[in-house]
Coordinates of C-alpha atoms in Angstrom, one line a residue:
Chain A
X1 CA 110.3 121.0 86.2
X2 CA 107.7 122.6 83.6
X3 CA 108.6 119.7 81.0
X4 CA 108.0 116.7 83.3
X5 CA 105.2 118.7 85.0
X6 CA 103.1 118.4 81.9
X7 CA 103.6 114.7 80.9
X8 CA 103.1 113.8 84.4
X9 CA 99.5 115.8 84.2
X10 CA 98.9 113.9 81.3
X11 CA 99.6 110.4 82.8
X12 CA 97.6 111.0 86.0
X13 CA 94.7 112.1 84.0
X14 CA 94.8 109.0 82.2
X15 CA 94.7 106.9 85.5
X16 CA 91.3 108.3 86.3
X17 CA 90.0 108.6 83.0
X18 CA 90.6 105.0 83.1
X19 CA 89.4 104.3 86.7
X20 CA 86.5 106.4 86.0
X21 CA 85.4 105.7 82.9
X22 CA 83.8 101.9 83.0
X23 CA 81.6 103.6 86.1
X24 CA 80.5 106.4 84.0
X25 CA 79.9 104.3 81.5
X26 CA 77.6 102.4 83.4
X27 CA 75.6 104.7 84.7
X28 CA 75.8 106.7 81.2
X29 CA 73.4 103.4 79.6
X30 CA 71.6 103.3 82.9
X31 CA 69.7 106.1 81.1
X32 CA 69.7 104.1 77.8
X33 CA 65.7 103.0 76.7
X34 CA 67.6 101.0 74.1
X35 CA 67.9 97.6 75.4
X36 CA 71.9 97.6 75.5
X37 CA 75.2 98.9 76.7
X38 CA 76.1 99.8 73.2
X39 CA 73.6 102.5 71.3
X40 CA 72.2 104.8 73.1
X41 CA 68.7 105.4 71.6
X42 CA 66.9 108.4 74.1
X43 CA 66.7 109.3 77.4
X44 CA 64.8 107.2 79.8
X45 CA 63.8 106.8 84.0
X46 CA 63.0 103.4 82.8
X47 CA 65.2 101.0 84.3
X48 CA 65.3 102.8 87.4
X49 CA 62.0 102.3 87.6
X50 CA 62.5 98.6 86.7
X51 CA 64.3 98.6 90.1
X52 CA 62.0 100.3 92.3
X53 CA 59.3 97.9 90.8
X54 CA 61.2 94.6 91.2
X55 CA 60.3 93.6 94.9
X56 CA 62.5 91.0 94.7
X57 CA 65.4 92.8 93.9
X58 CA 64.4 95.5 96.8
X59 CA 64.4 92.6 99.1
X60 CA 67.6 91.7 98.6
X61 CA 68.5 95.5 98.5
X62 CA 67.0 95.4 102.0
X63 CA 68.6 92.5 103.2
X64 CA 71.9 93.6 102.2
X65 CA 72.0 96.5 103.8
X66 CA 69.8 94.9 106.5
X67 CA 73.2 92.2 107.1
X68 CA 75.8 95.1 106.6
X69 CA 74.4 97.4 109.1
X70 CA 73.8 94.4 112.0
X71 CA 77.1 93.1 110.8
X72 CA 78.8 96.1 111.6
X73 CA 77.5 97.0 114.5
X74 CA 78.0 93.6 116.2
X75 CA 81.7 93.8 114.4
X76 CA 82.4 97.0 115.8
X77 CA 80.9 96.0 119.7
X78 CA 83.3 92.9 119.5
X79 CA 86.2 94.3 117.9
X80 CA 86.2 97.3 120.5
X81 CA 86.1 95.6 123.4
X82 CA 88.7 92.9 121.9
X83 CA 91.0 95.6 121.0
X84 CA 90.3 97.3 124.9
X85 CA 91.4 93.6 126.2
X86 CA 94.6 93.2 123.5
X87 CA 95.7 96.3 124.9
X88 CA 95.6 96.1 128.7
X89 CA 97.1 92.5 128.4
X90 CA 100.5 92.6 130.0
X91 CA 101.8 89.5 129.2
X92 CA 103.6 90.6 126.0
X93 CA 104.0 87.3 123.8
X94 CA 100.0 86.3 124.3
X95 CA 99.1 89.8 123.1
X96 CA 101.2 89.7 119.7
X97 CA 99.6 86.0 118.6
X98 CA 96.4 87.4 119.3
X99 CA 97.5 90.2 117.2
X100 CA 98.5 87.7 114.1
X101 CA 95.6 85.4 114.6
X102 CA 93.1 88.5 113.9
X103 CA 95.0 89.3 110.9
X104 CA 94.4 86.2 109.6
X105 CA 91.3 86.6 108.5
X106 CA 92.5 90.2 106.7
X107 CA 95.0 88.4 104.6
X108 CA 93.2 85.1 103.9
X109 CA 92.3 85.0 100.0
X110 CA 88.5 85.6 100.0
X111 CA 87.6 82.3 98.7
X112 CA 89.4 80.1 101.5
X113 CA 87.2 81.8 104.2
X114 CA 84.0 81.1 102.5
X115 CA 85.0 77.8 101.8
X116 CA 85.9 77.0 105.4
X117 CA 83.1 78.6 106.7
X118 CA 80.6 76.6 104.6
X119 CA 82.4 73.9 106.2
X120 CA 81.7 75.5 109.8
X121 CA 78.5 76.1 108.9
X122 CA 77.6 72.7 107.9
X123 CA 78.9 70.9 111.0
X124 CA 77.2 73.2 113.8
X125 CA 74.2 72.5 111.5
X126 CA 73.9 76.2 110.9
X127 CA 71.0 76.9 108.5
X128 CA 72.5 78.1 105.1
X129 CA 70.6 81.4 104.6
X130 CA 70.4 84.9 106.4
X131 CA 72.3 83.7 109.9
X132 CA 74.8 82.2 108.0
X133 CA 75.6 85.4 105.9
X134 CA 75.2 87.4 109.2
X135 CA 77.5 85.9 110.6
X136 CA 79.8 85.5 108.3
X137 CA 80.0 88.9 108.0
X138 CA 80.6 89.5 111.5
X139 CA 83.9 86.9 111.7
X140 CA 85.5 89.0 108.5
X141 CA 84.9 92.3 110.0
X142 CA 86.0 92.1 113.0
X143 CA 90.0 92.0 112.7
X144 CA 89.4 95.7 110.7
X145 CA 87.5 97.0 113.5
X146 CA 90.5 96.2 115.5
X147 CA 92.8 97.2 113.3
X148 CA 91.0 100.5 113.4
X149 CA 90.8 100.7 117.3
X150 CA 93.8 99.5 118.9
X151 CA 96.2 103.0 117.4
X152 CA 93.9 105.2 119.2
X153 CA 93.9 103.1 122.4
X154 CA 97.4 102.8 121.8
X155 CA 97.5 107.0 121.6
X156 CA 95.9 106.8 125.1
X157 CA 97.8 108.3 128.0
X158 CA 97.4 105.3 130.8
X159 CA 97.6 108.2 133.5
X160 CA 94.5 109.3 131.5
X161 CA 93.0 106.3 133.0
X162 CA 94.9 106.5 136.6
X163 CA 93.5 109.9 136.8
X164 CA 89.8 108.8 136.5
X165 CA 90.3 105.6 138.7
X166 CA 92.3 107.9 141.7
X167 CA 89.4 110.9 141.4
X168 CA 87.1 107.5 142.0
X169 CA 85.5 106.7 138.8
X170 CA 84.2 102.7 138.6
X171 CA 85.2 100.8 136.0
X172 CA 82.0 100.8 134.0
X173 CA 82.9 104.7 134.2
X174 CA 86.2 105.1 132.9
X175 CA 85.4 102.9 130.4
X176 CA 82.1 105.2 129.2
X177 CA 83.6 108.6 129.9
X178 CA 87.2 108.2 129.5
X179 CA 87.8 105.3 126.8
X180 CA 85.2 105.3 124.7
X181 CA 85.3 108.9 124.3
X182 CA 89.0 109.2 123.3
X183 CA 88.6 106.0 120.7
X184 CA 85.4 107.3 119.5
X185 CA 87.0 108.3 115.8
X186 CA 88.7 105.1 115.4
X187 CA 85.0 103.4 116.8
X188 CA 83.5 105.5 114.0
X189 CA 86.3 104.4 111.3
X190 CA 86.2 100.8 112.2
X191 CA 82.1 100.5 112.2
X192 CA 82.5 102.4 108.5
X193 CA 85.1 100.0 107.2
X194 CA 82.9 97.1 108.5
X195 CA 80.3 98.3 106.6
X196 CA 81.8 98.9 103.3
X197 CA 83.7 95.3 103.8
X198 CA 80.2 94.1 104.3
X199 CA 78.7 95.7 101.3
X200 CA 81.6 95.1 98.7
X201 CA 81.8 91.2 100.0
X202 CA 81.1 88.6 97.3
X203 CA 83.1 85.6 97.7
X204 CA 82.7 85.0 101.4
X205 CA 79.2 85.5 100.5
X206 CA 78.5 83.4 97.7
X207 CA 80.0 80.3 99.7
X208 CA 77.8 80.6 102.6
X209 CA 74.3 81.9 101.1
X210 CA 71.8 79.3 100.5
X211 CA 69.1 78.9 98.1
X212 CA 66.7 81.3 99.5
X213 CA 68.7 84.1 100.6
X214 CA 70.7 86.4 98.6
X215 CA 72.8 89.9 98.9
X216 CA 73.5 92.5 96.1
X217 CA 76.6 91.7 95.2
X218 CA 75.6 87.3 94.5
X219 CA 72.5 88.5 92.6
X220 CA 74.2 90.9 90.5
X221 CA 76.6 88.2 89.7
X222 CA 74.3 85.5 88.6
X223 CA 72.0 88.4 86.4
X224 CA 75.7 89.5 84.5
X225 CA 76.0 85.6 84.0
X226 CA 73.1 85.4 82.5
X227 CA 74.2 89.1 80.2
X228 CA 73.6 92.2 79.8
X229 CA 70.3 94.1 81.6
X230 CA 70.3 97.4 82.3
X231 CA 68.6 97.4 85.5
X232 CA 71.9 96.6 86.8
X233 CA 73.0 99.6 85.1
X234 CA 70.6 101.7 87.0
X235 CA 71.5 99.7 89.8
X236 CA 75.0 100.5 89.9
X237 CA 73.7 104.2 89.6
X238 CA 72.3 104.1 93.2
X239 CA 74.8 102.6 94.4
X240 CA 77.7 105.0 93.0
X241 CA 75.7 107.7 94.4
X242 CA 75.3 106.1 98.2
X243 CA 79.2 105.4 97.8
X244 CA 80.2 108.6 97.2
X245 CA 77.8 109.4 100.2
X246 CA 79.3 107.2 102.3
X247 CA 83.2 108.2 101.4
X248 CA 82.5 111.6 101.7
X249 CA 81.0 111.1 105.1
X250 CA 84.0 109.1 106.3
X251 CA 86.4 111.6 104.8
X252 CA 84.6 113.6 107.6
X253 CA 84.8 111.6 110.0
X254 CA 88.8 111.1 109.6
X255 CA 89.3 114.2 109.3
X256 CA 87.9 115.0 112.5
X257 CA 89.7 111.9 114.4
X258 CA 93.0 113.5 112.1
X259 CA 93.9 110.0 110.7
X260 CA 95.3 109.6 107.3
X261 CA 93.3 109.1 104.5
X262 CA 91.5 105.1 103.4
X263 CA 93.7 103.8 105.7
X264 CA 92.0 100.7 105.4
X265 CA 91.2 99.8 102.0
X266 CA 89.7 97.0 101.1
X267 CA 91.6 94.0 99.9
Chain B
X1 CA 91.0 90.7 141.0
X2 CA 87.9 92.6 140.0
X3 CA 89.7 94.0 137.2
X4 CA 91.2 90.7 136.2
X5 CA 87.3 89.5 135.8
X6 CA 86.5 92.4 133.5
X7 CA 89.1 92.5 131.4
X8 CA 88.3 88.8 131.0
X9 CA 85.4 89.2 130.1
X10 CA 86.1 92.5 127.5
X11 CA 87.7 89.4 125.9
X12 CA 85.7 86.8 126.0
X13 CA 83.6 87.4 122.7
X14 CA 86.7 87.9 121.4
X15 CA 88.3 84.9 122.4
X16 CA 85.1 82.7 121.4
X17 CA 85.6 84.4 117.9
X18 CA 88.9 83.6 117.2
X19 CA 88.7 80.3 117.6
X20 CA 85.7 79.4 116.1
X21 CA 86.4 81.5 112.8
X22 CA 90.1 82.0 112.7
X23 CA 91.4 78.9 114.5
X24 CA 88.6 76.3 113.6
X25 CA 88.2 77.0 110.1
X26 CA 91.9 76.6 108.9
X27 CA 92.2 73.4 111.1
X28 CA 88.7 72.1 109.4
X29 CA 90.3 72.9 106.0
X30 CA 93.1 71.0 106.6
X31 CA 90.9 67.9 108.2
X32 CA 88.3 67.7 105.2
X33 CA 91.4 67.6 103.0
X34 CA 92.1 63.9 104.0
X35 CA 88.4 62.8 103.0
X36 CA 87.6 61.7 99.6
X37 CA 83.9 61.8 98.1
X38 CA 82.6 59.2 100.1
X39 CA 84.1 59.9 103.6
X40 CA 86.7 57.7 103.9
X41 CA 90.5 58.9 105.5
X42 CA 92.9 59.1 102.5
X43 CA 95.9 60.6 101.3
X44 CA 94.7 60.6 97.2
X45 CA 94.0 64.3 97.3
X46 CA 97.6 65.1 98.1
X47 CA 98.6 62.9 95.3
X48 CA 95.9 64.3 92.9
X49 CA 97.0 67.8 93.5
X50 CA 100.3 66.6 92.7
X51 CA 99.0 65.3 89.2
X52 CA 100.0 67.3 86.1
X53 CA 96.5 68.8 85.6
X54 CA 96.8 70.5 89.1
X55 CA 100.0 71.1 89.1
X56 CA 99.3 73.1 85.5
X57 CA 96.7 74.6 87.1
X58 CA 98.6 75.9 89.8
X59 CA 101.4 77.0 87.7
X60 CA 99.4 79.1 85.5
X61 CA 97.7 80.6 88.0
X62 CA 100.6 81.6 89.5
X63 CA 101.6 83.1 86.0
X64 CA 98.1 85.2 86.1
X65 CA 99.0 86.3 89.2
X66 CA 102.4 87.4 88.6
X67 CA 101.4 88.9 85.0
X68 CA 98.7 90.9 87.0
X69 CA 101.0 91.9 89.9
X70 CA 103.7 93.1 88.1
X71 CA 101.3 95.3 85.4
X72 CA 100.2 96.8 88.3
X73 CA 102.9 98.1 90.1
X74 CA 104.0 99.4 86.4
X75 CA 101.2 101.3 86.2
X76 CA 101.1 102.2 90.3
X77 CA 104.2 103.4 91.1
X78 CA 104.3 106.4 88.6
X79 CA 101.1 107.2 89.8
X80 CA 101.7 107.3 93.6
X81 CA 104.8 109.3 92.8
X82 CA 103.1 112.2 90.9
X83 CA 100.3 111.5 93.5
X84 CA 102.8 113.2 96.3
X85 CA 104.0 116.1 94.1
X86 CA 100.6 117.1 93.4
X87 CA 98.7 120.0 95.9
X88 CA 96.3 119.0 97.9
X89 CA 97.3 115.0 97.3
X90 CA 95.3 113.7 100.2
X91 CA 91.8 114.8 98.0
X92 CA 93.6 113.2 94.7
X93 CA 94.6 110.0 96.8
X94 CA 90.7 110.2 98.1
X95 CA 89.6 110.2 94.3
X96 CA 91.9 107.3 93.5
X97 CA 90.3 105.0 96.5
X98 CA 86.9 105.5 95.4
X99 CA 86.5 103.4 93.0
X100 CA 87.5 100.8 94.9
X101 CA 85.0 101.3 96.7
X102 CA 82.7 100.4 94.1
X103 CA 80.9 97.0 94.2
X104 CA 83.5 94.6 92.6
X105 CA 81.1 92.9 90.5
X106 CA 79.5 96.5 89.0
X107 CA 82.8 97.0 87.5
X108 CA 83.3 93.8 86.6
X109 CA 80.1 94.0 85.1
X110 CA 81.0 97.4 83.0
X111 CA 83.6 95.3 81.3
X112 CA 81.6 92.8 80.0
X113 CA 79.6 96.0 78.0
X114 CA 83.0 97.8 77.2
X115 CA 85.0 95.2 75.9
X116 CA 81.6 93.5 74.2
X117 CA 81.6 92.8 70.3
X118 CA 79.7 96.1 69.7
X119 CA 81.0 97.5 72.7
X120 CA 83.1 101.5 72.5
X121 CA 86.7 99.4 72.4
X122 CA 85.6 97.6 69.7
X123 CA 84.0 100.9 67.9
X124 CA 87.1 102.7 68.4
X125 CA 89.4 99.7 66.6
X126 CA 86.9 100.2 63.7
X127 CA 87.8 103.6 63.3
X128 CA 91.4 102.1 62.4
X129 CA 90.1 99.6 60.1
X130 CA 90.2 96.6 62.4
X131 CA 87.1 94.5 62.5
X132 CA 85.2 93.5 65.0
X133 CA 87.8 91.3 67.3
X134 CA 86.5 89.4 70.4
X135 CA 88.2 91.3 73.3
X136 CA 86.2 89.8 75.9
X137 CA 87.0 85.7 77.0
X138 CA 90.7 86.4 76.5
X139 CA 93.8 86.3 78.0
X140 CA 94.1 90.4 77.5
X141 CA 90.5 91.2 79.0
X142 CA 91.4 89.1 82.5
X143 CA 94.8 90.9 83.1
X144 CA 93.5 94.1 82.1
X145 CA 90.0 94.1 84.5
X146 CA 92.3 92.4 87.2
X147 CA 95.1 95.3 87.2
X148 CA 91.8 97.8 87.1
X149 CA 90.7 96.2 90.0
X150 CA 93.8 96.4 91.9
X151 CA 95.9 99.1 90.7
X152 CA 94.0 101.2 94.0
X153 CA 95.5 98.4 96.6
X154 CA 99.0 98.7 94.6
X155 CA 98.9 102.7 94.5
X156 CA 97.7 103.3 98.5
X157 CA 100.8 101.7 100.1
X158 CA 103.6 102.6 97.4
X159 CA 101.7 106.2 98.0
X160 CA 102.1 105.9 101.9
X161 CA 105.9 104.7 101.3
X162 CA 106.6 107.6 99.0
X163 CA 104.8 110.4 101.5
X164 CA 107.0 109.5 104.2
X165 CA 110.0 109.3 102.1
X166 CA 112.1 112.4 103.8
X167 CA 112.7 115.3 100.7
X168 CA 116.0 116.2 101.9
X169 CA 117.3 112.8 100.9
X170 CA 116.3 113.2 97.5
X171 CA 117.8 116.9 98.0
X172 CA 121.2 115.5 99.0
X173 CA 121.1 113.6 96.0
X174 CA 120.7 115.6 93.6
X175 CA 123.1 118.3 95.3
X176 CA 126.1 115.2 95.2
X177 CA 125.4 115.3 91.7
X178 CA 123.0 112.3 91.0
X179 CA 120.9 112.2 88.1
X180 CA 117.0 112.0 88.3
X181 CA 117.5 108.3 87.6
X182 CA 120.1 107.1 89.7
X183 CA 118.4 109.2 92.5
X184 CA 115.3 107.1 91.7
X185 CA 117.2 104.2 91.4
X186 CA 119.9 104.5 94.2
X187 CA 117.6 106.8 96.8
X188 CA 113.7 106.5 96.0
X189 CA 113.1 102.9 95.6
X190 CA 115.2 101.3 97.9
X191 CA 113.8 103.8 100.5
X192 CA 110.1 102.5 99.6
X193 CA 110.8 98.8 98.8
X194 CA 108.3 98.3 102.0
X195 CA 105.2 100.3 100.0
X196 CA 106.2 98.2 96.8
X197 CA 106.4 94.7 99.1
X198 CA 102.8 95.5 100.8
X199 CA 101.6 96.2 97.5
X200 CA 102.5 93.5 95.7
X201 CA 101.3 91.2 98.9
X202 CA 97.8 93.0 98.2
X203 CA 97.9 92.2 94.9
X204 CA 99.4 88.8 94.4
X205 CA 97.1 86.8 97.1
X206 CA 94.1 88.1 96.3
X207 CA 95.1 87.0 92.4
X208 CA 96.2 83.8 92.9
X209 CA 92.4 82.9 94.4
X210 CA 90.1 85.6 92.0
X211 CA 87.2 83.7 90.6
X212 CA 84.4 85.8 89.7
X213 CA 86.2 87.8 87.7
X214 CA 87.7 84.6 85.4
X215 CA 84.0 83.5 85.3
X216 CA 82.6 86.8 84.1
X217 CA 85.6 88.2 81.9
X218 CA 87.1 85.3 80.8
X219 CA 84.5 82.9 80.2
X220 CA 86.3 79.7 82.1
X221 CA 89.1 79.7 80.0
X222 CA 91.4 81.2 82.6
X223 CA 90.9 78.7 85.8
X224 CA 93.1 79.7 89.3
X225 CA 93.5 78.6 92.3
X226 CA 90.4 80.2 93.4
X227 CA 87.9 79.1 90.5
X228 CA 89.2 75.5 91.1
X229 CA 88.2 76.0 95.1
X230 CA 84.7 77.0 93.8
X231 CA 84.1 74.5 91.6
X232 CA 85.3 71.9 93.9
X233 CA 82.7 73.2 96.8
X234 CA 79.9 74.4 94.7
X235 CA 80.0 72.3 91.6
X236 CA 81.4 68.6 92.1
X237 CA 80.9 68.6 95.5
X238 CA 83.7 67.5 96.2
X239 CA 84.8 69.0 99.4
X240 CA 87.8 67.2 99.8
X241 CA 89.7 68.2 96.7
X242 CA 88.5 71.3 97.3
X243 CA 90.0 71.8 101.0
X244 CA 93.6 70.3 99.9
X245 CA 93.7 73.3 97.2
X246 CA 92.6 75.4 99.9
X247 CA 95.9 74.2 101.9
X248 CA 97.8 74.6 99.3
X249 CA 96.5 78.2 98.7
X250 CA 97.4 78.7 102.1
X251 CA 100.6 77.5 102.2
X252 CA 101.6 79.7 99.0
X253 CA 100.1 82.7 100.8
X254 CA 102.1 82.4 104.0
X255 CA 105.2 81.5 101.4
X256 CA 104.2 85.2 99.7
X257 CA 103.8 86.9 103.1
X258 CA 107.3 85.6 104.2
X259 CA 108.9 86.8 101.4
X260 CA 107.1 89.9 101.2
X261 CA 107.5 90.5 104.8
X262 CA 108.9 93.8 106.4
X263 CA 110.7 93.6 109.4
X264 CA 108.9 95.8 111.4
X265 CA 111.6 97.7 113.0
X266 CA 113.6 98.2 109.4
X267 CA 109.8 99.7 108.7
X268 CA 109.6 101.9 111.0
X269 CA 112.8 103.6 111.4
X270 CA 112.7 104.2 107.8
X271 CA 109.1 105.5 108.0
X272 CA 110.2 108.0 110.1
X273 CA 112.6 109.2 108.2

């Protein structure tokens, strides 16, 4: 076992090296008062403080995380009480084409939903711009929330619910102190998928974003089309840093609610 | 009949949302596809699609997308397996998913620096005497920043196949007298052909439409499914064209799903293993 122990350490090192390295490397030039991603001249704060001094570009860093957080939270409000509905539905064959029609949107190639929402967009006369983004956002997260709901809803003991109702609980209650409760991890894990889906989106985004609004990901595409600047660099700094902030955090948070690990990844 | 009303009405955002962005969108797609430039009802698109330069187009893309596919699960499926023999493999699995959860375009971007003229791949062939060579805008560059992309989507669900994937069998195995191939062969993968199936479905859709990274990486010299969508909407404009490829995408991707398609109770007997 010794023999293949070794080679194997060897290959899975080289995975992350590899998965690793373009991120450090990024962030390595971030700190690079040379103008490029190839010699490193000295040390410098430099293009950090490029980004902290570019109100544009903290606009947009506003606004994106502005969309992602209302985004989620409106995903997350929908999605649970979708998935409380899905679940209580008895007819059997209504509840499993509901089921397929929300993953529809999951499996739907990125550029087809941005498409056909511009499209939508265009024909309710929805304004190109921030409610357009917004909402977009909303339609592709809420399947995930639901995806992340419905096992824990599905864990539920119904006598759970029985018990509540027969010591005289109202609705409105059981649903606040009995449901809600119980589903809270998978609540927590669907509102932090949202979120990163939200973050991460481009496609979807780029479709749907007029000429006056614009999110993180759309504006660091068109300044890497136009090449190389090292604000982006430090850029992706902060952001490597608030992602490993957020994982860590929802590592937490599953391991409290016990569910296995980046269960929902991001297509 | 209270509780008819509020479960009703648990539903109802949910309801409105599935039709107007699950139900409505797909059925717009397919109505703007029978519109040319200037609104009138026609069947051209179908026929232009069926021209050799989309037809090219489409087959090429498919070739991309089967290239990329299948280097990833080359380089996945070793991983995933010496990702369950390892201690504490839910932390190692953790630090495999993080980059993906990375902004796309950042590590799109890092490519166009490391595989730049100047750029460390570059410095390391000069070491061995090669000059400068333009990695970037090629063939090579594309596949290779695709599978990076990826390889986390292709590893999570082979990983998940594998973790479920009772030891004793592979016990018996060996214990009959199988060698650590045919055991593989004979026991491991056919046990985890779902992982490998909901891998290559999250790798072979989402290739067949890419189109920031063809832009950034390989310069427009590589054009998919996707990149033609884009251009069709953003470019020329020209919805129309635009929506049939969209169909079409959409037909190929529930032609993938079918084929990659578990049976769900095959899945989960086996899962439980």
């Amino acid at each position: 076992m010794a023999r293949t122990s070794n080679t194997a350490k060897i290959y899975l090192a080289l995975i992350f090296i590899i998965l690793y390295a373009p991120i450090l490397y990024l962030i390595f030039y971030s700190f690079n008062s040379g103008g490029s991603m190839n010699n490193f001249e000295s040390f410098t704060w430099e293009h950090y403080a490029a980004v902290f001094s570019d109100t544009r570009l903290i606009m947009i860093l506003i606004n994106t995380v502005i969309v992602a957080l209302l985004s989620a939270l409106i995903a997350t409000i929908i999605g649970v009480f979708g998935s409380i509905g899905i679940v209580y539905m008895r007819n059997k064959s209504i509840r499993n084409s509901l089921l397929s029609l929300n993953n529809v949107l999951i499996v739907s190639p990125d550029v087809v939903i941005g498409a056909s929402f511009l499209i939508l967009f265009t024909m309710i006369g929805v304004k190109l711009g921030f409610a357009s983004v917004l909402i977009s956002h909303i339609a592709f997260s809420i399947p995930i929330v639901v995806l992340m709901v419905l096992p824990k809803l599905q864990e539920m003991n119904s006598s759970l619910i029985d018990a509540a109702a027969d010591l005289g609980a109202t609705k409105g209650e059981i649903l606040r102190r009995v449901i809600i409760p119980f589903i809270k991890p998978g609540i927590f894990a669907g509102f932090f998928m949202a979120l990163t889906y939200s973050l991460d989106d481009f496609a979807v985004t780029f479709f749907v974003t007029g000429n006056g609004f614009s999110t993180l990901s759309v504006e660091i595409y068109s300044m890497a089309r136009a090449g190389i600047t090292l604000t982006i660099n430090a850029l992706s700094g902060i952001i490597f840093i608030v992602t490993i902030l957020l994982v860590v955090g929802y590592y937490f948070i599953n391991q409290r609610g016990k569910n296995p690990v980046g269960m929902g990844v991001r297509k | 009949m209270q509780t008819k009303n509020t479960k009703t009405f648990y539903l109802i955002p949910y309801f409105a949302w599935i039709l107007l962005f699950v139900i409505a969108p797909i059925a717009l797609i397919a109505y703007y596809s029978l519109f040319d430039l200037s609104g009138n009802f026609t069947l051209d698109n179908y026929k232009n699609f069926f021209t050799s330069i989309y037809l090219k187009l489409t087959l090429s893309s498919f070739w991309y997308a089967f290239l990329i596919t299948f280097f990833s699960l080359i380089v996945a499926y070793p991983t995933a397996y010496l990702l369950t023999k390892t201690k504490h493999k839910q932390l190692w699995l953790l630090l495999i998913i993080i980059p993906s959860w990375i902004n796309l375009l950042l590590k799109t971007y890092a490519f166009i620096g490391i595989f730049g003229l100047y750029g460390p791949i570059n410095a390391f062939l000069n070491v061995f005497g090669f000059g400068e060579t333009q990695i970037l805008f090629t063939d090579f560059s594309f596949i290779f920043v695709s599978v990076y992309i990826f390889i986390p989507f292709m590893i999570l669900p082979i990983f998940n196949a594998l973790d479920k994937l009772n030891p004793s069998l592979i016990d018996a195995s060996r214990d009959l007298g199988a060698s650590s191939w045919t055991t593989f062969t004979k026991v491991i993968f056919p046990l985890t052909t779902n992982g490998v199936k909901a891998g290559i479905q999250a790798v072979f859709i989402p290739s067949l439409s890419l189109f920031m990274i063809t832009r950034l990486i390989a310069g427009n010299k590589v054009i998919t499914l996707g990149t033609a969508i884009e251009q069709q909407f953003l470019v020329t404009q020209n919805w129309g064209m635009g929506s049939t490829i969209a169909v079409f995408l959409i037909i190929f991707m529930v032609i993938v799903m079918i084929i990659t398609g578990q049976r769900e109770k095959g899945a989960t007997s086996n899962g439980k293993n």
